[in-house]
């Protein structure tokens, strides 16, 4: 019995003509694509009756709902579905039976993970961390670079740009519950596959979509198994999958027709280019025909060509701090095979160290699950974050560039200009160096394509003729964006590197390759944003002598022409030399430099130096507990509190009380540490002049207002006489700023010394011995070498 013919409605014909125009097809080309004569196609567009099967094929080829084109209700079933109508109770029974038959298969497919560089499989539910999604795709938002720069107020929030701060994040499960057709987009390694496996497991247990049956399909495997066009059929693929579990094909069709499947299509971007068109047509046909089912498709964020009618697109958000912590704690129990108690203890240690200021570069990478897994693995093997930043970035890049795909057996398409892995890295180095030098963290697509074209011309092994075509530039950009996720769209037509720290790493690699670039790098020594580039560069140089010596010369010249600062450095050398300690002289000088600065504030301390004793720590660790230095530290603290008390009394009694207590404690501690009997005697005598603080703060304030200044002068005179500290340096604001720069670049120099892959012992010694010295003292030290 033949199927009854169908006619397109007037509105349906208009929609079909529009779709034909969008595809830039003629009716003849449409007929050829369908493998039929032109006659039924002509009759279709003329509104004449066409066989039901041919009508449906034409609509599906055009990406249209055949029911809508025919002017029929959406719930009219496709003729492939069984004619028999199931009662509700019978359908529920069928769902339960099929779910039971499918249970073991879903567990086998989805309940374990093969993780990078881990030999054993891992139970998904023991490592799984809930994901969040963004309902607005960042790359589709219309924003200007100036808008992005407003959000870019610190390097720590680079990953939170382009809408992350501006829109609410939605739990992944809630997004799936809201939308029957969902396209889940995400960067490489963002957790898309694991989330789909988790959905399958939860559905299988009846915890999620309990009225449906989970069907998990790796799209790559579906495409590989389809050896011919006739096998490129999702209905047949699912039917065979169910048949292997003892479910008859007729039952599968009934379940599909009634919308009883949760169909999870994973990795749409992993399909070879030659099969993409057939695949997208098949998915369009299938999702429109069996529209009652629940669909979730995962795909990399940059693969925007995969778009399907009726699907809502969401983007997997980077891990936030809480998600990083949950993942890490699970990792050190499940993956590292520790006991629950030991694993949680190591996880807590990992989290504490991760949040140290010096590990900002690691935190930036840890928001991506695949990189967080690898960072946990390094921590486990190394017993901490001892891997140098350059090696960390190199390994992270290899994961994103090829290892992640290699482990899963995915072969990505090569671009026409023959861009191999080495050239890809060189291209990224050139792009990073150009943009970072310009202080461009975001760049428009057209300018980026121009930079790609120019860079490709300079690389070896690139087909120069192919590179003349803008199509190839676009292809290169797409490869880096889709396959590796190293360049990302932050808004419509605006790109950046995926991580700021990787932009710095690529910049440093470019500098290492080019000696002229290394010379230019020195000019950026006082710019904070370049500090990590300096450290990365010396860690990759085969010999850092020349660069570090040049840095030292520039630093010394920074304050060479200021007589007062030279005098201060001379005093710094004299004072530190008079202290008996086993620490390096430069570390002691750094200690006193910070003490002077902190004691010179005339209001509550806003420390000039980022982390107090940063330079001293970089040289030898914490020397504040050295008994020979502790006395001076408390005396400096006393002077600092004196400077702050006037300001505090003018603004808040509560604040003044806190400062007064800090002042009294510091002074008492200093007296207790004094060994010189004469100094102890004069300090105790000076203390007796002070009224009690706790008994009556008003009396203490009155005494401070009338006698505090004189009392402070006495203390300073005592400190100058007995300890050679307590001077009024009276630096101008310009000198203070210069001293800040001087301190910071010395700290940078020491960080570079500590990070250098190789430096000759003599050069290291000379640099360390002349740190924080006046020019005249530096010459004396250098003369002693020759």
PDB file of C-alpha atoms in Angstrom, residues 263-383:
ATOM      1  CA  UNK A 263      20.025  11.099  23.512  1.00  0.00           C
ATOM      2  CA  UNK A 264      23.542  12.328  24.311  1.00  0.00           C
ATOM      3  CA  UNK A 265      25.732  13.050  21.277  1.00  0.00           C
ATOM      4  CA  UNK A 266      29.300  13.662  22.393  1.00  0.00           C
ATOM      5  CA  UNK A 267      32.117  15.369  20.481  1.00  0.00           C
ATOM      6  CA  UNK A 268      30.520  16.838  17.384  1.00  0.00           C
ATOM      7  CA  UNK A 269      33.791  18.651  16.574  1.00  0.00           C
ATOM      8  CA  UNK A 270      35.778  15.396  16.469  1.00  0.00           C
ATOM      9  CA  UNK A 271      34.365  14.237  13.125  1.00  0.00           C
ATOM     10  CA  UNK A 272      36.670  14.410  10.044  1.00  0.00           C
ATOM     11  CA  UNK A 273      35.874  17.268   7.661  1.00  0.00           C
ATOM     12  CA  UNK A 274      34.814  14.991   4.810  1.00  0.00           C
ATOM     13  CA  UNK A 275      31.980  13.574   6.915  1.00  0.00           C
ATOM     14  CA  UNK A 276      30.757  16.787   8.531  1.00  0.00           C
ATOM     15  CA  UNK A 277      28.062  17.680   6.005  1.00  0.00           C
ATOM     16  CA  UNK A 278      26.518  14.197   6.000  1.00  0.00           C
ATOM     17  CA  UNK A 279      26.609  14.122   9.769  1.00  0.00           C
ATOM     18  CA  UNK A 280      24.906  17.485  10.242  1.00  0.00           C
ATOM     19  CA  UNK A 281      22.180  16.549   7.752  1.00  0.00           C
ATOM     20  CA  UNK A 282      21.591  13.289   9.579  1.00  0.00           C
ATOM     21  CA  UNK A 283      21.383  15.005  12.974  1.00  0.00           C
ATOM     22  CA  UNK A 284      18.992  17.632  11.610  1.00  0.00           C
ATOM     23  CA  UNK A 285      16.734  14.965  10.135  1.00  0.00           C
ATOM     24  CA  UNK A 286      16.806  12.820  13.223  1.00  0.00           C
ATOM     25  CA  UNK A 287      16.200  15.579  15.783  1.00  0.00           C
ATOM     26  CA  UNK A 288      13.321  17.008  13.719  1.00  0.00           C
ATOM     27  CA  UNK A 289      11.715  13.623  13.128  1.00  0.00           C
ATOM     28  CA  UNK A 290      12.017  12.380  16.706  1.00  0.00           C
ATOM     29  CA  UNK A 291      11.643  15.800  18.241  1.00  0.00           C
ATOM     30  CA  UNK A 292       9.833  14.582  21.374  1.00  0.00           C
ATOM     31  CA  UNK A 293      13.043  13.107  22.789  1.00  0.00           C
ATOM     32  CA  UNK A 294      15.558  14.954  24.959  1.00  0.00           C
ATOM     33  CA  UNK A 295      18.798  15.845  23.150  1.00  0.00           C
ATOM     34  CA  UNK A 296      22.145  17.097  24.454  1.00  0.00           C
ATOM     35  CA  UNK A 297      24.985  17.592  21.952  1.00  0.00           C
ATOM     36  CA  UNK A 298      28.504  18.528  23.048  1.00  0.00           C
ATOM     37  CA  UNK A 299      30.922  20.463  20.868  1.00  0.00           C
ATOM     38  CA  UNK A 300      33.925  22.747  21.211  1.00  0.00           C
ATOM     39  CA  UNK A 301      32.968  26.370  21.643  1.00  0.00           C
ATOM     40  CA  UNK A 302      34.623  27.629  18.469  1.00  0.00           C
ATOM     41  CA  UNK A 303      32.892  25.134  16.154  1.00  0.00           C
ATOM     42  CA  UNK A 304      29.989  27.466  15.406  1.00  0.00           C
ATOM     43  CA  UNK A 305      29.248  25.831  12.043  1.00  0.00           C
ATOM     44  CA  UNK A 306      27.435  23.081  13.920  1.00  0.00           C
ATOM     45  CA  UNK A 307      24.099  24.744  14.621  1.00  0.00           C
ATOM     46  CA  UNK A 308      20.709  23.046  14.645  1.00  0.00           C
ATOM     47  CA  UNK A 309      17.210  24.460  14.563  1.00  0.00           C
ATOM     48  CA  UNK A 310      15.477  24.414  17.916  1.00  0.00           C
ATOM     49  CA  UNK A 311      18.634  23.875  19.965  1.00  0.00           C
ATOM     50  CA  UNK A 312      19.532  26.214  22.816  1.00  0.00           C
ATOM     51  CA  UNK A 313      23.271  26.862  23.094  1.00  0.00           C
ATOM     52  CA  UNK A 314      25.031  27.172  26.445  1.00  0.00           C
ATOM     53  CA  UNK A 315      28.723  27.462  27.277  1.00  0.00           C
ATOM     54  CA  UNK A 316      30.564  25.482  29.938  1.00  0.00           C
ATOM     55  CA  UNK A 317      31.978  27.965  32.444  1.00  0.00           C
ATOM     56  CA  UNK A 318      35.501  27.716  33.806  1.00  0.00           C
ATOM     57  CA  UNK A 319      35.804  26.147  37.246  1.00  0.00           C
ATOM     58  CA  UNK A 320      35.404  28.595  40.102  1.00  0.00           C
ATOM     59  CA  UNK A 321      37.384  28.335  43.340  1.00  0.00           C
ATOM     60  CA  UNK A 322      34.868  25.996  44.977  1.00  0.00           C
ATOM     61  CA  UNK A 323      34.829  23.624  41.989  1.00  0.00           C
ATOM     62  CA  UNK A 324      38.643  23.547  41.873  1.00  0.00           C
ATOM     63  CA  UNK A 325      38.709  22.576  45.538  1.00  0.00           C
ATOM     64  CA  UNK A 326      36.044  19.864  45.173  1.00  0.00           C
ATOM     65  CA  UNK A 327      37.827  18.366  42.153  1.00  0.00           C
ATOM     66  CA  UNK A 328      41.232  18.438  43.880  1.00  0.00           C
ATOM     67  CA  UNK A 329      39.992  16.760  47.065  1.00  0.00           C
ATOM     68  CA  UNK A 330      38.292  14.030  45.027  1.00  0.00           C
ATOM     69  CA  UNK A 331      41.399  13.645  42.855  1.00  0.00           C
ATOM     70  CA  UNK A 332      43.804  12.977  45.715  1.00  0.00           C
ATOM     71  CA  UNK A 333      41.538  10.230  47.021  1.00  0.00           C
ATOM     72  CA  UNK A 334      40.290   8.618  43.815  1.00  0.00           C
ATOM     73  CA  UNK A 335      43.060   9.105  41.248  1.00  0.00           C
ATOM     74  CA  UNK A 336      46.070   9.142  43.573  1.00  0.00           C
ATOM     75  CA  UNK A 337      44.653   6.061  45.372  1.00  0.00           C
ATOM     76  CA  UNK A 338      45.124   7.518  48.850  1.00  0.00           C
ATOM     77  CA  UNK A 339      42.952   6.682  51.813  1.00  0.00           C
ATOM     78  CA  UNK A 340      40.093   9.104  52.388  1.00  0.00           C
ATOM     79  CA  UNK A 341      41.896  10.679  55.345  1.00  0.00           C
ATOM     80  CA  UNK A 342      45.291  10.988  53.631  1.00  0.00           C
ATOM     81  CA  UNK A 343      43.761  12.092  50.330  1.00  0.00           C
ATOM     82  CA  UNK A 344      41.782  14.888  51.941  1.00  0.00           C
ATOM     83  CA  UNK A 345      44.864  16.012  53.875  1.00  0.00           C
ATOM     84  CA  UNK A 346      46.953  16.174  50.671  1.00  0.00           C
ATOM     85  CA  UNK A 347      44.036  17.884  48.902  1.00  0.00           C
ATOM     86  CA  UNK A 348      43.917  20.562  51.604  1.00  0.00           C
ATOM     87  CA  UNK A 349      47.688  21.067  51.313  1.00  0.00           C
ATOM     88  CA  UNK A 350      47.329  21.362  47.532  1.00  0.00           C
ATOM     89  CA  UNK A 351      44.578  23.982  47.879  1.00  0.00           C
ATOM     90  CA  UNK A 352      46.524  26.016  50.457  1.00  0.00           C
ATOM     91  CA  UNK A 353      49.627  26.086  48.278  1.00  0.00           C
ATOM     92  CA  UNK A 354      47.589  26.801  45.151  1.00  0.00           C
ATOM     93  CA  UNK A 355      46.297  30.022  46.731  1.00  0.00           C
ATOM     94  CA  UNK A 356      49.738  31.358  47.639  1.00  0.00           C
ATOM     95  CA  UNK A 357      50.515  34.615  45.762  1.00  0.00           C
ATOM     96  CA  UNK A 358      53.465  33.055  43.944  1.00  0.00           C
ATOM     97  CA  UNK A 359      51.192  30.415  42.407  1.00  0.00           C
ATOM     98  CA  UNK A 360      48.890  32.831  40.577  1.00  0.00           C
ATOM     99  CA  UNK A 361      50.100  31.419  37.229  1.00  0.00           C
ATOM    100  CA  UNK A 362      49.032  27.916  38.289  1.00  0.00           C
ATOM    101  CA  UNK A 363      45.619  29.103  39.492  1.00  0.00           C
ATOM    102  CA  UNK A 364      45.010  30.642  36.090  1.00  0.00           C
ATOM    103  CA  UNK A 365      45.480  27.267  34.381  1.00  0.00           C
ATOM    104  CA  UNK A 366      43.598  25.317  37.055  1.00  0.00           C
ATOM    105  CA  UNK A 367      40.193  26.661  35.940  1.00  0.00           C
ATOM    106  CA  UNK A 368      40.305  24.168  33.029  1.00  0.00           C
ATOM    107  CA  UNK A 369      39.547  20.619  34.283  1.00  0.00           C
ATOM    108  CA  UNK A 370      42.032  18.788  32.031  1.00  0.00           C
ATOM    109  CA  UNK A 371      44.856  21.113  33.140  1.00  0.00           C
ATOM    110  CA  UNK A 372      43.733  20.933  36.780  1.00  0.00           C
ATOM    111  CA  UNK A 373      44.012  17.141  36.575  1.00  0.00           C
ATOM    112  CA  UNK A 374      47.547  17.440  35.249  1.00  0.00           C
ATOM    113  CA  UNK A 375      48.485  20.034  37.916  1.00  0.00           C
ATOM    114  CA  UNK A 376      47.243  17.640  40.623  1.00  0.00           C
ATOM    115  CA  UNK A 377      49.358  14.892  39.049  1.00  0.00           C
ATOM    116  CA  UNK A 378      52.484  17.085  39.096  1.00  0.00           C
ATOM    117  CA  UNK A 379      51.821  18.027  42.722  1.00  0.00           C
ATOM    118  CA  UNK A 380      51.463  14.349  43.654  1.00  0.00           C
ATOM    119  CA  UNK A 381      54.694  13.314  41.912  1.00  0.00           C
ATOM    120  CA  UNK A 382      56.784  16.340  42.945  1.00  0.00           C
ATOM    121  CA  UNK A 383      55.370  16.728  46.477  1.00  0.00           C
TER     122      UNK A 383
END
